[in-house]
Amino acid sequence: MAAPMLRWGCRGRRWAFARVDGGSCHRRGAPTGSTSNQIRGESSVAQQPLHTAQKTRKGEHKWAAVVGLEIHAQISSNSKLFSGSQVRFSAPPNSLVSFFDASLPGTLPVLNRRCVEAAVMTGLALNCHINKKSLFDRKHYFYADLPAGYQITQQRLPIAVNGSLIYGVCAGKKQSQVIPKTVRIKQIQLEQDSGKSLHDNLRSQTLIDLNRAGVGLLEVVLEPDMSCGEEAATAVRELQLILQALGTSQANMAEGQLRVDANISVHHPGEPLGVRTEVKNLNSIRFLAKAIDYEIQRQINELENGGEILNETRSFHHKLGCTMSMRDKEGKQDYRWFMPEPNLPPLVLYDATSLPAGADPQQVINIDQIRETLPELPSVTREKLVQQYGMLLEHSFTLLNEVGLLEFFQNVIKETRAEPKKVTSWVLNTFLGYLKQQNLAVSESPVTPSALAELLDLLDSRTISSSAAKQVMDVKNRNPRAINKLIGLVRKATQSRADPVMIKEILEKKLSL
Amino acid sequence: MLGRSLREVSAALKQGQITPTELCQKCLSLIKKTKFLNAYITVSEEVALKQAEESEKRYKNGQSLGDLDGIPIAVKDNFSTSGIETTCASNMLKGYIPPYNATVVQKLLDQGALLMGKTNLDEFAMGSGSTDGVFGPVKNPWSYSKQYREKRKQNPHSENEDSDWLITGGSSGGSAAAVSAFTCYAALGSDTGGSTRNPAAHCGLVGFKPSYGLVSRHGLIPLVNSMDVPGILTRCVDDAAIVLGALAGPDPRDSTTVHEPINKPFMLPSLADVSKLCIGIPKFQFCILTFCYKEYLVPELSSEVQSLWSKAADLFESEGAKVIEVSLPHTSYSIVCYHVLCTSEVASNMARFDGLQYGHRCDIDVSTEAMYAATRREGFNDVVRGRILSGNFFLLKENYENYFVKAQKVRRLIANDFVNAFNSGVDVLLTPTTLSEAVPYLEFIKEDNRTRSAQDDIFTQAVNMAGLPAVSIPVALSNQGLPIGLQFIGRAFCDQQLLTVAKWFEKQVQFPVIQLQELMDDCSAVLENEKLASVSLKQ
C-alpha cells in the first residue's frame, strides 16, 4: 500500500502556557477555570466526605463509585483533519466547508500532518505508547450534521495507547494538602468532529452548520480509575492544562474545544462492577463534577430502593442539576457498525531507529523528534515554582489552574525586589481575592503586574505600610471610598498642611484612575 | 477519419489534415445519429465545441499540448465533471452538477482532449449489462453491424430484428458503445469487478484496468473504494497506453495513489519476440463453474471462448513463449467474497446520499428520519437498495467477524494466489474475459442483476481483489459474428509490460473493424480506414 500522504499545516501555538481564555463564560459567576479548592467548594455532593455519603441507610455496605471518562479535545490546527478548510470558532455558518466536508461524492480524505503531530505530542505527554502503525475506521450513524453518514475515527488500532495522567486532589482539614492520583489512559485516537444542528422549534426546522464538520479531534479515553466528581473534574483540569501547555488544543470547554462524556457505575467494594450509564453533555468542569456526583447518588438511591440501573445514555440538565435518560434512538442503537476506512492507508510513524535512510522529512513523522520538542508540562512547572520560590505545592496548583495567573505572577516577580514568598502571598491572597470578589478574570484585572510590583517595592522598602498597600489595591480595584483613606494618610504625613483637593488630584493621577 | 485510431487521428491533426473543430463536429453528428444506442446520458456539445476551438488555436500557433490535444473523448457518468451534470444513472443524483473535476477528467482536459459527454451505466455502476440505469439500457453497436446481421440472416430462427438488440455488458456500457460506434476515440470507464473489461469484450474494444494506486480515484463516485479504478476503453492497445500516460501518477487528493515515479510517456515497444515470456494459464474455470456456483445455474464457458483461449495459448507457445498452467486455488471464492466486501462498502458509501447536501430530496418533512427514508427509497433502484441492505447486515456488530472480516481474509488469500503465480516466473496470465459473447437484452434480463453480476465477473473480479493491472483484448468474432475478448493479467505496477504483451497479441490476431454500414448512411467516412478482416485465430 502507498505511504500516507501528509498535508503540511502551519503549526498552531506550541507553547501556550497559562493561556488566557477569550471566552466570556469565565467572567460572570461561574469560574470554571478555578482552583481545585473551588471545584470542590462548588460541587455540593462532594463537599461531604464520600464514604459517609455513600453509606447505605442501614449502614451495612459501603458503595463505591467507578468513573471513567471519554474526552474529546479539538486539535488546534489551521485546517481540518482531512481537508484544507480552515478551523475557526464562530465564523459565519457554513463558511468553512470544503467539498470533502460536505461529503460531495467522489471526494477523498487527506490526512493533516499537524493533527498527527498533535496526537503524538499529546500521547508522549501522557506517557502513552505511540503505535508506529495505526488505522482509520468508519463509524456509521445517520445524523444530519454528519454529512457522510459516518465518522472517520481510529477504532481498531489508535495512534497512542496505555498512558497515564497524574493529577492532584486536595485533602486535609483545610483542603490544603495535595494528594497525587493516577488515572490510566486507555487510548488516544484521531477522529473527525461533526457539524452542528440548530433546531428551530418554532418553524420545526433543523439548520445545519458544517463549519465544525471534519475538525480534528483527539479522543482521550480515561480508564474507570476515578471515584467521584471531584476526581474526574481535577483530572480533566489537569488534562486541559497539559493540552494547553502543549498547544495541541485550546481546550476551552465553553467553546466546545474540550467535551467530556462520563461512564459511571456503583458497586459494593469486592463485588463485580455495576451496570454503567453514560452521561453526556458535560460542557464545563463544574457541571462535570456536579453531574457525576448526581448520577452516583441517583444510582445508589435507585439500587437501595430496589430498582435497577439501565445501561443507557443520560444527559446532564444543568439548569435542573440532574441527569436524564436520552430517549433517543442513538442511545439504543449503540452506534451501529464500523468498517475500515479504505481511502486512508495505515498511518506509519517512525523513530530514530526505524527512519528509512533518505526519507523526505515532509513525508514522515519522527516520534523522537517530536519528543525532543515537548514543552514543559504543568507538573514540572509546579515543581519548579516550589523549588525556585519556596511556595507550597497547593499554591503552585492555584497559580496554574487560574487562567493567566502564573504569567501575572511571573511578571510581578520579574519587576519587584520583594521576596517571592511575599509576592506569592499577595498574588494568591490579596490580588486573587479581589478578583474573585469582583468576579473578574486575571485578564480583566485593573491592576497590572507592574503596578503590583511597584506597590510591593514600596512595601519592601517600608515606604508604605502593609495596610496602606492594601488600601492602594482597594483603590486600584475601583473602590471609591478607599481613596478617602489614602487622602487621610497623606494629610497625616504632611501634618495637615496639604490641600485635600490637590492630594486627591495627585493621587488620582498617580493611580491613573 | 472517425474509424482511425487515436494515434492516427492525432497525427492527422498535427499534419493539419483535419482540424479539431471538424473532428468534433463529425463526432457530434455521429452521436446524434446513434442516439438510439443510449450511450450518452449528457452530450456536452457546447463545451466540446469550445474546447475544440481552443485546441484549434493551439494547433495554429504550433502549441499543441500533445497526443490528446483535440481528441474527442467520453467519460462515464460516475466521474465528477465541473459544471456538467453527473448522475451515476440514478434518480438520486439527477440534476447534480459537481463543482469540481475528477482528477482523471482534469488531466485529460489539461492535455487538450475534447469532452463529448457523459456516458450511460448501471445505476452507481452496480451491474454487468448497462441495463439497470434510470436512463434505460445501452444498446450494443454490434447489434447493427454487418458482421452480426449477415450471420443472423443465415439463422432461420432469427426473430424480430429490432427487439433483438444486444447488451453492451457493463457497467461501463455507455463508454464502450461510444467508442465502438466511433463517436469518440477513447472513453473513461470504471472497473470494480470487471466493469471496463466486460463491456470492452462485448463491444470489440480494448478495455484496460490499471493497477490499483496508479491512477487517481479522486472524483470517481465510488462503488468499492478498495477495488475501484478508472478504466480506459479504446480501439487499440497503443491508444490505451497514450491515455494511461496522461492519467497515471500520484495525486495529492488520493492517498491511495503510489509515489513511485512513473515512466512517461507510456510508449509501448513493439515486441519482436516473445520467446523470453512466460504465460500462465490459470486452471480455475471448472472449479468455479461446477463447485462454487451450483445455486446460480451458471452457464458453461462457451465452447467458442474456450477454444479461442487455448488457441491464444498455442499462439504464444508456437512463437516460443513458455506457457504453463498455474493454480489459483482461492479465486473460486472471489465472487462470494466480493459480494460481502462490495455490499459492505456500498452500504457505507451510499450513507451520504440523504437528500440534505445535494441530489434528490423527497417532499416528506414529517421528521428527518422520514425524509431520509423516503429520499433513499425514491432515489435508489432495487439493486442499489438490495446491496445497501446486504451490506448493513454484514456490518452488523454480531455479523462483522463472520462475514466482513472473513471476506477480508479470503481476499488476502486470493491476492496471495496471484503473488505466488507471478513468483513462480509467470509474466502475464491469460484468461477469458467473459463466459460468452454479448447476449440479446431480452435474454439477459431473464436473470436478475445479482445473478448476472456473479456470472459475468467470474474471470475479471479476482483481479480487483488483488489490485493488479488487466486488459481485455478483442480476439475474434464468434459464429454469430460477435466479438470475443481474452484477458491478460499483469504484475502489480507492471502495466507497461502487460500492455506490451497485449500489443503483440493484438497485432497477431488482427481483430476486424466493426462494419456499421446499415447503421449509418454516410458510412464511407467511418470505414475509409477499414482493415481487412483477416482473423488469424479463425474457428
PDB file of C-alpha atoms in Angstrom, chain A residues 6 29 36 42 58 68 75 106 126 172 229 251 268 280 289 293 307 309 357 383 400 491 494 501 506:
ATOM      1  CA  LEU A   6       0.503  14.246   4.697  1.00  0.00           C
ATOM      2  CA  GLY A  29     -20.451  33.975  38.231  1.00  0.00           C
ATOM      3  CA  SER A  36      -9.245  22.609  42.809  1.00  0.00           C
ATOM      4  CA  GLU A  42     -18.897  24.162  44.196  1.00  0.00           C
ATOM      5  CA  LYS A  58     -28.860   0.507  57.158  1.00  0.00           C
ATOM      6  CA  GLY A  68     -14.324   6.605  33.502  1.00  0.00           C
ATOM      7  CA  ILE A  75      -6.986  19.879  17.860  1.00  0.00           C
ATOM      8  CA  GLY A 106     -16.018  11.305  -5.130  1.00  0.00           C
ATOM      9  CA  LEU A 126       0.528  11.456  28.705  1.00  0.00           C
ATOM     10  CA  GLY A 172      -6.742  17.568  54.729  1.00  0.00           C
ATOM     11  CA  GLY A 229     -16.976  14.118  40.552  1.00  0.00           C
ATOM     12  CA  ALA A 251      -9.212  23.047  25.329  1.00  0.00           C
ATOM     13  CA  HIS A 268     -20.063  -2.723  46.678  1.00  0.00           C
ATOM     14  CA  LYS A 280     -23.183  13.278  28.019  1.00  0.00           C
ATOM     15  CA  ALA A 289     -18.341  17.284  38.880  1.00  0.00           C
ATOM     16  CA  ASP A 293     -21.929  13.192  41.801  1.00  0.00           C
ATOM     17  CA  GLY A 307     -34.537  -0.516  41.396  1.00  0.00           C
ATOM     18  CA  ILE A 309     -29.662   0.630  36.624  1.00  0.00           C
ATOM     19  CA  ALA A 357      17.529   6.451   5.090  1.00  0.00           C
ATOM     20  CA  GLU A 383       7.839  21.629  40.794  1.00  0.00           C
ATOM     21  CA  LEU A 400      -1.581  27.144  37.180  1.00  0.00           C
ATOM     22  CA  ARG A 491      -2.765  64.635  55.281  1.00  0.00           C
ATOM     23  CA  THR A 494       2.068  66.253  55.801  1.00  0.00           C
ATOM     24  CA  VAL A 501      -8.361  68.588  46.758  1.00  0.00           C
ATOM     25  CA  ILE A 506      -2.329  63.973  42.552  1.00  0.00           C
TER      26      ILE A 506
END
